[in-house]
Coordinates of C-alpha atoms in Angstrom, one line a residue:
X42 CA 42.1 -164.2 28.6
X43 CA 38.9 -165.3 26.9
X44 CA 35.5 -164.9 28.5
X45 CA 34.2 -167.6 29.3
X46 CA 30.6 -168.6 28.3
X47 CA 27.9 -169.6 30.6
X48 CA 27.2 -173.4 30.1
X49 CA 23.8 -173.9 28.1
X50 CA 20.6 -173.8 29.8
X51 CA 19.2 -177.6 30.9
X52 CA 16.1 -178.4 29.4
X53 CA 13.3 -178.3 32.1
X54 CA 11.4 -182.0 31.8
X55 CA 8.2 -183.0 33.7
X56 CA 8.6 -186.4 34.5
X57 CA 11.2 -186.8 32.5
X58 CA 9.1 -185.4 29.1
X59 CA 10.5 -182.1 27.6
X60 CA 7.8 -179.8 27.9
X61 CA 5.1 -179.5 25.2
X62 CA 5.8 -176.6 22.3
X63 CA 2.0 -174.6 22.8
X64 CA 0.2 -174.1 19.5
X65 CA -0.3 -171.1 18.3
X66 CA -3.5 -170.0 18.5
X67 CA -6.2 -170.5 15.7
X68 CA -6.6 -167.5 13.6
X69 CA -10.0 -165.8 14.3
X70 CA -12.3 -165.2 11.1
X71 CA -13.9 -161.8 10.6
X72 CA -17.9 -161.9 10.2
X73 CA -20.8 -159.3 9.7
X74 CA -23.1 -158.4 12.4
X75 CA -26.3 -156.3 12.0
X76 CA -27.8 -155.4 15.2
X77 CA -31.9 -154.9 15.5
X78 CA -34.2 -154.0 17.7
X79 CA -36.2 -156.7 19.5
X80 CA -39.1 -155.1 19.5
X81 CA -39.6 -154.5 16.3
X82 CA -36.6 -156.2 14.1
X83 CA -35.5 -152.0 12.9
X84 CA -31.6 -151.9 12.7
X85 CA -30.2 -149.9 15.3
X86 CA -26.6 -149.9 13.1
X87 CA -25.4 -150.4 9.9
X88 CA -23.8 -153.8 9.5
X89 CA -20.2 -154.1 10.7
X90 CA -17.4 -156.2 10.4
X91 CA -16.3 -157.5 13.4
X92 CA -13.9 -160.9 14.7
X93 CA -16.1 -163.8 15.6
X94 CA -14.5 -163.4 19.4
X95 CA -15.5 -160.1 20.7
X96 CA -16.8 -160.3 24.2
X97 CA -20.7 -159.6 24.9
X98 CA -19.0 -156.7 27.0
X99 CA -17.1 -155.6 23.8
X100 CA -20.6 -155.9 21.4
X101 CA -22.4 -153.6 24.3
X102 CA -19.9 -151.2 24.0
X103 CA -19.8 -151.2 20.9
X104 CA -23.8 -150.9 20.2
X105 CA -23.2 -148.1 22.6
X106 CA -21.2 -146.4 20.7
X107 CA -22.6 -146.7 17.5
X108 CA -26.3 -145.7 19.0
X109 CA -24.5 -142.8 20.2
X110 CA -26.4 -143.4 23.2
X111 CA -25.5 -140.3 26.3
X112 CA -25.7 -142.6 28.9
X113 CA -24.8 -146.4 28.3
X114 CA -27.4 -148.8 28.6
X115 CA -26.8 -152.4 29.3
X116 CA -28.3 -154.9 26.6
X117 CA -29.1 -158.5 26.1
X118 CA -27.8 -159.9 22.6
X119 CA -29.6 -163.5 21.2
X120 CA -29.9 -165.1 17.7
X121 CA -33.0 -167.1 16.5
X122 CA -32.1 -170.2 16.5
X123 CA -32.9 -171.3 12.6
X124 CA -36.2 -173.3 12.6
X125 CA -35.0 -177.3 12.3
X126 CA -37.6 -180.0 12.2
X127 CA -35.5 -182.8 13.3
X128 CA -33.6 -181.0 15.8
X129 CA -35.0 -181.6 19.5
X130 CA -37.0 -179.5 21.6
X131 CA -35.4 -176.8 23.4
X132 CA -34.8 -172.9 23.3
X133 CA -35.9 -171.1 20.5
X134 CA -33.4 -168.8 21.1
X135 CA -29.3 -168.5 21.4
X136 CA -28.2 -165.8 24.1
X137 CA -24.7 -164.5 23.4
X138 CA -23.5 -165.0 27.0
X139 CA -19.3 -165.1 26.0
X140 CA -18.9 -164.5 22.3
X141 CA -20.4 -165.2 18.8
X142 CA -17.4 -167.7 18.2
X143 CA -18.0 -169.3 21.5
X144 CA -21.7 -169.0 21.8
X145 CA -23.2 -169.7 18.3
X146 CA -20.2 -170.9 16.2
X147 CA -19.3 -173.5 18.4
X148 CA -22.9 -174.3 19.6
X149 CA -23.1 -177.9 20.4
X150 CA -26.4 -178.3 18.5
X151 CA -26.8 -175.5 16.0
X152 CA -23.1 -174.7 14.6
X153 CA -23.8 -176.7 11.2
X154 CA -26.9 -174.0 11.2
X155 CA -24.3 -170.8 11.2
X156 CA -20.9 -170.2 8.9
X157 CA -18.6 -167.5 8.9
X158 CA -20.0 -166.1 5.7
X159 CA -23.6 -165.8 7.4
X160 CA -25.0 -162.0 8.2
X161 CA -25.5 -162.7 12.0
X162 CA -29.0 -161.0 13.0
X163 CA -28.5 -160.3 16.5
X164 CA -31.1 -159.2 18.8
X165 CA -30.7 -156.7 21.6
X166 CA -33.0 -155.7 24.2
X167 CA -32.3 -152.9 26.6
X168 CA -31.7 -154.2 30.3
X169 CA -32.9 -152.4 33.5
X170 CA -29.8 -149.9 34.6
X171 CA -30.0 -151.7 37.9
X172 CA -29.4 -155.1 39.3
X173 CA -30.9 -157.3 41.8
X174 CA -28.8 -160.0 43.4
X175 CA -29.4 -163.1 43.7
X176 CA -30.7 -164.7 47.2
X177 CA -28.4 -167.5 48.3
X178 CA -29.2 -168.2 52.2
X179 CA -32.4 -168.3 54.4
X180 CA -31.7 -165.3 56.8
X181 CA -34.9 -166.3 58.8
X182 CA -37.6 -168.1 59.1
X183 CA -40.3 -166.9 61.2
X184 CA -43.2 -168.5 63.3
X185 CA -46.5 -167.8 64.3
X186 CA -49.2 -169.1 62.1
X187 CA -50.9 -172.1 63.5
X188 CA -51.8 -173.2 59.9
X189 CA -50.5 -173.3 56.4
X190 CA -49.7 -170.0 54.8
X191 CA -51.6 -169.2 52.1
X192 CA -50.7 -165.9 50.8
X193 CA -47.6 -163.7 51.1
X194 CA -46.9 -160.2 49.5
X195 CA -43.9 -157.5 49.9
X196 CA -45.4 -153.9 50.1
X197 CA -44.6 -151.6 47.2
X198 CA -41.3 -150.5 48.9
X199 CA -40.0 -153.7 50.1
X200 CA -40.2 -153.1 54.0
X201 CA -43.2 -154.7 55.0
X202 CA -44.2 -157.9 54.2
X203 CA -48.2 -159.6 55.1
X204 CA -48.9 -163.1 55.0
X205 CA -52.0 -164.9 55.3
X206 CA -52.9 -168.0 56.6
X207 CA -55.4 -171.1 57.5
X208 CA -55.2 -169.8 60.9
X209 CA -57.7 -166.8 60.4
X210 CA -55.0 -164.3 60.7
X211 CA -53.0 -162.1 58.2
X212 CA -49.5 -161.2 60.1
X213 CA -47.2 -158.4 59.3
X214 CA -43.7 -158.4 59.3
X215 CA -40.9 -155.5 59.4
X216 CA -38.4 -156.6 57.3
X217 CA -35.4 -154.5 58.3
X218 CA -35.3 -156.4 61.9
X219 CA -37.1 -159.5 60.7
X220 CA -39.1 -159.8 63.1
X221 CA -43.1 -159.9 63.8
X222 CA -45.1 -156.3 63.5
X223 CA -48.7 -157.1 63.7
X224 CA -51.3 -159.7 63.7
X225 CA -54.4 -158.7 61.9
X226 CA -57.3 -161.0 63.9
X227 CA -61.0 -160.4 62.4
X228 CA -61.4 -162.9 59.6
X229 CA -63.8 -165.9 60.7
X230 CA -62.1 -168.2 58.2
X231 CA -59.1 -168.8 56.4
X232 CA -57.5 -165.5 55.2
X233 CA -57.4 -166.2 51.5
X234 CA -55.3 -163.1 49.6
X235 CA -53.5 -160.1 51.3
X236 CA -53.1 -157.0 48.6
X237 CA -51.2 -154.1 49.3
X238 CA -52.7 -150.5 48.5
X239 CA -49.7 -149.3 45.9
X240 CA -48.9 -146.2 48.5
X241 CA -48.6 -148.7 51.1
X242 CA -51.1 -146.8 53.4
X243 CA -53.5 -149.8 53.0
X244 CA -53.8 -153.4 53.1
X245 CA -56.8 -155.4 51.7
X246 CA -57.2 -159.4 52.9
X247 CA -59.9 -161.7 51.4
X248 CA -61.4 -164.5 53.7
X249 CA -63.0 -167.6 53.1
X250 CA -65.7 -166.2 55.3
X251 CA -66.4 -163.9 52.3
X252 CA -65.4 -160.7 53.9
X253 CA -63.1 -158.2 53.1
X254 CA -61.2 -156.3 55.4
X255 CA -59.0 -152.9 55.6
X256 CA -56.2 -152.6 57.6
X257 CA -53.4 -149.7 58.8
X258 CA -50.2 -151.3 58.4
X259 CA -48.8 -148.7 60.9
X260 CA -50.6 -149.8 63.7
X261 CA -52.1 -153.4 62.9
X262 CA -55.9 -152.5 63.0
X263 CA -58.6 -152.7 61.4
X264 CA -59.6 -149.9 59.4
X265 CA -63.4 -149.9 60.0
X266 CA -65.5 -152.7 59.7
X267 CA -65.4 -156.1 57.6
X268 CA -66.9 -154.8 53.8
X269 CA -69.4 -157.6 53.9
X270 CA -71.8 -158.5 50.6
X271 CA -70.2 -161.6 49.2
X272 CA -72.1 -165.1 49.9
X273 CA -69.0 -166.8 49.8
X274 CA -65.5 -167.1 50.0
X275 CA -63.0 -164.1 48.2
X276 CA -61.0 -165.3 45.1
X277 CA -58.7 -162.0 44.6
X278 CA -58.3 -158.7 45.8
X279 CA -57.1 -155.7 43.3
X280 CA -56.9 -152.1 43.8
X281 CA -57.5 -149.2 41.6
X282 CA -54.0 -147.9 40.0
X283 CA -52.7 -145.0 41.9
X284 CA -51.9 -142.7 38.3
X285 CA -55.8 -143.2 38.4
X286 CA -56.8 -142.3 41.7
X287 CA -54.3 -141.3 44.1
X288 CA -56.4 -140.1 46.9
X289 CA -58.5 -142.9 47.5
X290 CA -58.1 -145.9 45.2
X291 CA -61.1 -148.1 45.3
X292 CA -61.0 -152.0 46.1
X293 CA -61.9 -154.8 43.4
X294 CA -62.8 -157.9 45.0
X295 CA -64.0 -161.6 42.9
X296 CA -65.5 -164.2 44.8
X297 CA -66.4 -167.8 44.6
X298 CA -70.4 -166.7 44.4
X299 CA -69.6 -165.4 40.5
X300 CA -69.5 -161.7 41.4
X301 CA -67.3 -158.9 41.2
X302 CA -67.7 -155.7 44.2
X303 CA -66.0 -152.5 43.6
X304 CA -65.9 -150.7 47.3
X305 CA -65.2 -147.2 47.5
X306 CA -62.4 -147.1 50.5
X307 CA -64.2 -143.4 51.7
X308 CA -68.0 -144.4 52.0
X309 CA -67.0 -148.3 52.3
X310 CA -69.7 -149.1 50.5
X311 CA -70.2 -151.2 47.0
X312 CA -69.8 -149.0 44.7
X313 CA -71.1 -151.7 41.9
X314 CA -71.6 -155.1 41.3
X315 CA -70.4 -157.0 38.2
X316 CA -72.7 -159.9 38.0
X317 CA -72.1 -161.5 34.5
X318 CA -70.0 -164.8 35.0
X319 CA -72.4 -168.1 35.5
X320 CA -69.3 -169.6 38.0
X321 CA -66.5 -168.3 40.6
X322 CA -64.6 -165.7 39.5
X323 CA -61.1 -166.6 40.2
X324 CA -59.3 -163.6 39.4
X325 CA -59.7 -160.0 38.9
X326 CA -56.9 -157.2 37.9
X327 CA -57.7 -153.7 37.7
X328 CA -55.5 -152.5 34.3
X329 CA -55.5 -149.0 33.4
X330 CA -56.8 -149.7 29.8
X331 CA -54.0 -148.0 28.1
X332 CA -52.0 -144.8 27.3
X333 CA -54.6 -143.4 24.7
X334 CA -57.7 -143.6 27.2
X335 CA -60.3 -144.8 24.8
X336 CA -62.9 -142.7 26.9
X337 CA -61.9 -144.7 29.9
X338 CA -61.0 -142.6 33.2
X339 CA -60.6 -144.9 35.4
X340 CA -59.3 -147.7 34.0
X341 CA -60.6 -151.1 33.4
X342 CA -61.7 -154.8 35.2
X343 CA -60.5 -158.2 33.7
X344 CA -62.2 -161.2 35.6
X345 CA -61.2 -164.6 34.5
X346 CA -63.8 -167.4 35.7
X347 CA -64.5 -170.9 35.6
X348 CA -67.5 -170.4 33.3
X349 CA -64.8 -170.8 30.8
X350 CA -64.6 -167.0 30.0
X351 CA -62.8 -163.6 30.7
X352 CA -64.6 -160.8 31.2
X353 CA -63.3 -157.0 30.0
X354 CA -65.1 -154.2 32.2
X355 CA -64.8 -150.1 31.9
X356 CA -64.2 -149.1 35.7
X357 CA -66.1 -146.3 35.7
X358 CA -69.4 -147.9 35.9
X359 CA -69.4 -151.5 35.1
X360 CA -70.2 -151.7 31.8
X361 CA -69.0 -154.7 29.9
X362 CA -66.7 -154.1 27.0
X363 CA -65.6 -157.7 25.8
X364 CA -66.0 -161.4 26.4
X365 CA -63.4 -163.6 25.9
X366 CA -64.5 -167.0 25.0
X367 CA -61.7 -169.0 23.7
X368 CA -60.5 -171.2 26.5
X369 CA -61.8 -175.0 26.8
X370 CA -61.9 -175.2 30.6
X371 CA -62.1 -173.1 34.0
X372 CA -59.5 -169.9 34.0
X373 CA -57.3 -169.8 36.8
X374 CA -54.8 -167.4 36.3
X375 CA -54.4 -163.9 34.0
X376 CA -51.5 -161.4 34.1
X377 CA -51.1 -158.0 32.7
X378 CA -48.1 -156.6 31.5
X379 CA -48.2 -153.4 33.3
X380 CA -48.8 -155.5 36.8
X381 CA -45.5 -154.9 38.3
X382 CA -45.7 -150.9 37.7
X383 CA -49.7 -150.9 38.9
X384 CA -48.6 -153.0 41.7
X385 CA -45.7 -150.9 42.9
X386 CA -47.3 -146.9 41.5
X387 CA -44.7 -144.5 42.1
X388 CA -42.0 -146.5 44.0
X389 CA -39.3 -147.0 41.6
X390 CA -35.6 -148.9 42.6
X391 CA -34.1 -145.1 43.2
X392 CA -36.0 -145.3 46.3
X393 CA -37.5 -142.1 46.3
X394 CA -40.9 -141.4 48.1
X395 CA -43.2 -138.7 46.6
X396 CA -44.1 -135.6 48.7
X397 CA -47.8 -135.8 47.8
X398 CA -50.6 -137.2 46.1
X399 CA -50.1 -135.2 42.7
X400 CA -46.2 -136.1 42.4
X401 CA -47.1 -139.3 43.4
X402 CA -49.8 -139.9 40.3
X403 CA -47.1 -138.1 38.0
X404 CA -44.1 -140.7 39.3
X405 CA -47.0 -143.9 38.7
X406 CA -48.6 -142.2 35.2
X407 CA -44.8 -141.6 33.9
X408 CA -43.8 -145.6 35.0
X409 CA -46.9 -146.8 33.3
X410 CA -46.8 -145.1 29.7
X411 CA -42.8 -146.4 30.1
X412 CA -43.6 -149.3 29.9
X413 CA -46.5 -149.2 27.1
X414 CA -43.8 -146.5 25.3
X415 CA -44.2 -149.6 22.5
X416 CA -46.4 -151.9 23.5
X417 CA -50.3 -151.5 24.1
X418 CA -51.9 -153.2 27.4
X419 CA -51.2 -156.9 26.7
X420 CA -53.3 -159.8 28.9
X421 CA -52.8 -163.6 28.9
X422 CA -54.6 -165.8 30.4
X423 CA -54.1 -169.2 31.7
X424 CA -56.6 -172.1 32.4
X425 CA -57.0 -175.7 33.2
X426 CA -57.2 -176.9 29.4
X427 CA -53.5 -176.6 29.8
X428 CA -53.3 -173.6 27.3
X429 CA -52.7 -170.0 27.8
X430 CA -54.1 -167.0 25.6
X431 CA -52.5 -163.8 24.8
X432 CA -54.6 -161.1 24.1
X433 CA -54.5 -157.0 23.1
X434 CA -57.7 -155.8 23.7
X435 CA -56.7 -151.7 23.4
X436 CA -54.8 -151.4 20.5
X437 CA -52.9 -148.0 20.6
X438 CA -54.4 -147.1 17.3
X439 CA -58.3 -148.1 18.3
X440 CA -60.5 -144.9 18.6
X441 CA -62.8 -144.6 21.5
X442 CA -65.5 -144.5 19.2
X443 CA -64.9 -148.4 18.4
X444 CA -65.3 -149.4 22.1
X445 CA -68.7 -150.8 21.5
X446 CA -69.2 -154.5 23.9
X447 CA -67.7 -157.4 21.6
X448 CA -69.8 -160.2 21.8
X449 CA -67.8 -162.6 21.7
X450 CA -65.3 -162.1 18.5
X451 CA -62.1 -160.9 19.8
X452 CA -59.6 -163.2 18.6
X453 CA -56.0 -163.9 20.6
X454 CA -52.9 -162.8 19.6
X455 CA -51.7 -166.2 19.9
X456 CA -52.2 -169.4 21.8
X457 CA -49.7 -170.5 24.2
X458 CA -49.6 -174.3 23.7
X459 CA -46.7 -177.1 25.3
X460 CA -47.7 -177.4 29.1
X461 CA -48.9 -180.9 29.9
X462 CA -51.3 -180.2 32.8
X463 CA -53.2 -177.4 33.8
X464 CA -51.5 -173.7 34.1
X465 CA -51.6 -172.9 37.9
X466 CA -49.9 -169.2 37.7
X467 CA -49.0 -166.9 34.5
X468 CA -47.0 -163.8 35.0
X469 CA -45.1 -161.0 33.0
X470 CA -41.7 -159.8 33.7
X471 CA -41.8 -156.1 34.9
X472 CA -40.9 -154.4 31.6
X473 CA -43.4 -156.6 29.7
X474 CA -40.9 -158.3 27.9
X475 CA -41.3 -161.8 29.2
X476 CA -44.0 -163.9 30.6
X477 CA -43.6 -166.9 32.8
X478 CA -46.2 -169.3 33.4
X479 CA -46.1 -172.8 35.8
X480 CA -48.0 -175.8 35.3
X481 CA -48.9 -178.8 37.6
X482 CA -46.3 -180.9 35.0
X483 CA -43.4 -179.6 37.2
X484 CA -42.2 -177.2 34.6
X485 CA -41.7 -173.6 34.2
X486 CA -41.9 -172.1 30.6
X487 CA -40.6 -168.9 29.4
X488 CA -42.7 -167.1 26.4
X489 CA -42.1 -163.7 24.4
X490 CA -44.1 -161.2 26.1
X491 CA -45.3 -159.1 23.1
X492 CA -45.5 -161.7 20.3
X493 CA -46.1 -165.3 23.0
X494 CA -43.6 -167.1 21.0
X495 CA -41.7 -169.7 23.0
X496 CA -38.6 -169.1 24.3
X497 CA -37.3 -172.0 27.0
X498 CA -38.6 -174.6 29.9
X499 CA -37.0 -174.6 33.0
X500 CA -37.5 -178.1 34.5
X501 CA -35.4 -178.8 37.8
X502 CA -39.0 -178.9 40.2
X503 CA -40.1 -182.4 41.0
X504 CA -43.9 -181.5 42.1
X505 CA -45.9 -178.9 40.7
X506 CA -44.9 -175.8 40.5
X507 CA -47.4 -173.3 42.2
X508 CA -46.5 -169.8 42.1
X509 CA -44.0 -167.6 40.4
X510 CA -42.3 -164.6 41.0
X511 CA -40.0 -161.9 38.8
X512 CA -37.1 -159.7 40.1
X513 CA -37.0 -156.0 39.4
X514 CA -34.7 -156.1 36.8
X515 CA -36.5 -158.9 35.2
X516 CA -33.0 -161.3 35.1
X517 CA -34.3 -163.7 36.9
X518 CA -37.8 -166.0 38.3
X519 CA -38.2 -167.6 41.7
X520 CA -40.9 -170.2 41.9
X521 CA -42.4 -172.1 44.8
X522 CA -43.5 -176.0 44.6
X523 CA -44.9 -178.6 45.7
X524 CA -42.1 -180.0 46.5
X525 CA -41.1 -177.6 49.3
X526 CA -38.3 -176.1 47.3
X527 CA -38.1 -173.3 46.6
X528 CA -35.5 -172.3 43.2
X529 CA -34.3 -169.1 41.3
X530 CA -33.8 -169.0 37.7
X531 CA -31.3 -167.3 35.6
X532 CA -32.8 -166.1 32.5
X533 CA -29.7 -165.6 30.8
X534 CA -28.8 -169.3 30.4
X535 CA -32.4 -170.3 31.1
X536 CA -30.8 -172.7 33.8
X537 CA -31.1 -173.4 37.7
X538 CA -29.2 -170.2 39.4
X539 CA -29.7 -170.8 43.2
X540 CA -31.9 -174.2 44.6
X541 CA -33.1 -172.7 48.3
X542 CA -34.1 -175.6 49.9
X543 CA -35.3 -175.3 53.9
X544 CA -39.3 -175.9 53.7
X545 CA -40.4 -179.3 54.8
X546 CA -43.6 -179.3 53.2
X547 CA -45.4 -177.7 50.2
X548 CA -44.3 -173.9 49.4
X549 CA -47.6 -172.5 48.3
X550 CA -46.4 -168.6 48.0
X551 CA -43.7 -167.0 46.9
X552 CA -42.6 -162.7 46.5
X553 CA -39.0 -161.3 45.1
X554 CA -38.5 -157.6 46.0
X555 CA -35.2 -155.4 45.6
X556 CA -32.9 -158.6 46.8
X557 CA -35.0 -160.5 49.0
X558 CA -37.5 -163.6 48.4
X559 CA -40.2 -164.8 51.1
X560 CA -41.5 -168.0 50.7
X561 CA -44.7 -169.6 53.0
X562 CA -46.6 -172.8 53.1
X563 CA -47.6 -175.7 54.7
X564 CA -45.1 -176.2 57.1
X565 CA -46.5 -172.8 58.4
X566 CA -43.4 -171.2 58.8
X567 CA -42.3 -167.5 56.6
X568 CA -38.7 -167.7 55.2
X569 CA -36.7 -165.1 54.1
X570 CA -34.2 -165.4 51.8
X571 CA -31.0 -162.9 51.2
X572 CA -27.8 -163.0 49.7

């Protein structure tokens, strides 16, 4: 008996169509990639021959391997976008976020820029081994100030935080309960700045009654007596790096009456005035001048004023080194690119705490010369003439014997020009790479930290955007407004990452430490924000 055969399989139809026959997919050309440095445009590889759709995973791994690198190190790959008068405005810069067929191939703007027969230059720059998450949800907001808060700043390790406010009172808060530690009462006016000792035994505030005061952040009290000397109100606050000093830093404080008082923390007395700026000095940072020293021991004082000038100071005694003369209107802001590592000394993301003061100044001295591994001590400077400047004043190759005071003739690296109003905050990424700056035209923009070239503008705020903030890793900014939001950035797409909305009036302070981001301001509560 014949076998039978099965009857022939019906044709599945959707909605009575036959189904569609899928194309085969499109062939995917080979190209040549040479991978260089960022920093300084060296190869890292030879050129290789790769398909246009590798992943940005597969290129790291592959850069990796080719570096022959012990441990693998997580990278960021771009290509320069190619220079295009008529094209419009916008980043200067293509980050390779999927793949070089997806990403630059099939740009929407620039793929008649690119073919298949093109060397692709591809820029990497090492990332931070670590990774900060993003904070998504107010976890709480926290009363107590009768007035607006006008200052806010994580310790060093991330687990105390001090705010200062209208109401004559700095507050500190534990942040592993979230709830109130201390309130610091002594100021006769509105507490101005809080800055944190970078060993967290300290805390310095600045009032508009023109006094400084010392505080134990264990117990919430006054260390001592107000350091009084100032005629009027304090500007900033910065204290002497700890790879300098790590017994007892000493205390920089600018003021509205055009001075700048060094106090020595042990005698609490002024060590020094600096009394060359004709207006209020508005900001002061205490840098540490450099890897090579230049005969400088203990660093060295940049005060930015509204004399129109920026003032360059050797720490050890006062004596003026350089004045920068280049900017049209009152300086406001200035940033260095060491300011995270000063800021934080020998805490690192590990978490370790040093055992005593000498490990301590080995852990801050060995994160410092990291970071100026290949870059000297960079400054820029922002200003109400709506420009910024940056600046190297301590070249790595400069012998001491050449630090005679300029008089004037320094020149900029480069001017930072494309804001529309004046620059209200400036500040560099922690490894240097990047710098930030706001503006009162309700934009961010992102520059290249060692050369100031221009990389994107983040617009999303609809008020002006006061302060800014960097994560650790340097992957993303957080920025408070006028507009009582408060919004994270993703510097890979250079787009909106997380809008935190929850203030109902002007945010005029913001901090980012490990994963979490306190904002304060008029509405007079604290708000802190988690994943």
């Amino acid at each position: 008996m014949a076998t039978l055969l099965p009857p022939p399989k019906r044709q599945k139809v959707y909605h009575g169509v036959p189904k569609p026959v899928l194309e085969p997919p499109k062939p995917t050309s080979n190209i040549l990639v040479q991978f260089v440095s960022e920093d300084d445009g060296s190869a890292l590889a030879p050129a290789v021959n790769l398909p246009a759709d590798v992943s940005r995973e597969g290129l790291e791994v592959l850069l990796n391997k080719l570096t022959k690198s012990d441990e693998p190190v997580p990278f960021s790959f771009h290509v320069d976008c190619p220079e295009n008068a008529d094209a419009p405005p916008g980043p200067t810069r293509i980050v390779i976020s999927k793949s070089i067929q997806s990403d630059i191939l099939n740009h929407p703007t620039h793929a008649n820029s690119f073919t298949e027969e093109d060397v692709f230059v591809v820029r990497c720059s090492p990332q931070s081994v670590f990774r900060v998450r993003p904070a998504t949800r107010c976890s709480a907001s926290l009363s107590g100030h009768a007035s607006p808060i006008l200052c806010a700043s994580f310790s060093p390790t991330g687990a105390l935080l001090a705010t200062g406010s209208g109401d004559a009172t700095a507050r500190l808060w534990d942040l592993n309960t979230e709830t109130p530690s201390h309130t610091l009462v002594g100021h006769k006016g509105w507490v101005l700045c809080v800055e944190w000792e970078a060993m967290e035994r300290l805390l310095a505030s600045g009032g508009h009654d023109g006094h400084v005061r010392l505080w134990d952040p264990k117990a919430g009290k006054p260390v001592g007596d107000a350091l009084k000397g100032h005629t009027k109100w304090i500007t900033s606050l910065s204290w002497e790096p700890i790879h300098l000093n790590p017994k007892s830093p000493r205390l920089a404080s600018s003021s509205k009456d055009g001075t700048v008082r060094v106090w020595s923390t042990l005698t609490r007395k002024v060590e020094y005035t600096l009394g060359g700026h004709t207006a209020s000095v508005n900001v002061v940072k205490w840098g540490g001048g450099g890897t090579s020293g230049f005969g400088l021991k203990n660093g060295v004082l940049y005060t930015a004023s509204s004399d129109r000038t920026v003032r360059v100071w050797d720490a050890d005694g006062g004596r003026q080194l350089h004045i920068l003369k280049d900017h049209a209107h009152w300086v406001t802001t200035l940033t260095l690119n060491t300011d995270f590592v000063l800021r934080t000394g020998p805490f690192d993301h590990t978490g370790k705490r040093p055992s005593n003061d000498e490990e301590a100044q080995q852990l801050a001295l060995k994160r410092y010369t990291d970071v100026l591994a290949t870059t000297p001590e960079l400054l820029i400077t922002g200003s109400d003439d709506h420009t910024l400047f940056l600046w190297s004043l301590f070249p790595a190759s400069v012998p001491s014997s050449d630090m005679a005071p300029s008089q004037g003739k320094l020149k900029p690296i480069t001017r930072l020009t494309g804001h529309q109003r004046q620059i209200s905050h400036v500040a560099f990424s922690p490894d240097g790479r990047w710098a930030a700056s706001s503006s009162w035209d309700s934009s961010i923009r992102l520059w290249e930290g060692r050369t100031g070239k221009y990389v994107a503008t983040l617009r999303g705020h609809v008020g002006a955007v006061y302060r800014l903030a960097w994560s650790a890793d340097g992957r993303m900014l957080v920025s408070a407004s006028k507009d009582a939001t408060v919004k994270i950035w993703d510097l890979k797409t250079y787009k909106l990452k997380v809008d935190l909305p929850g203030h109902t009036d002007e945010v005029y302070c913001v901090d980012f430490v490990a994963d979490k981001v306190v904002s304060g301001g008029r509405d007079k509560h604290v708000k802190i924000w988690k994943n």
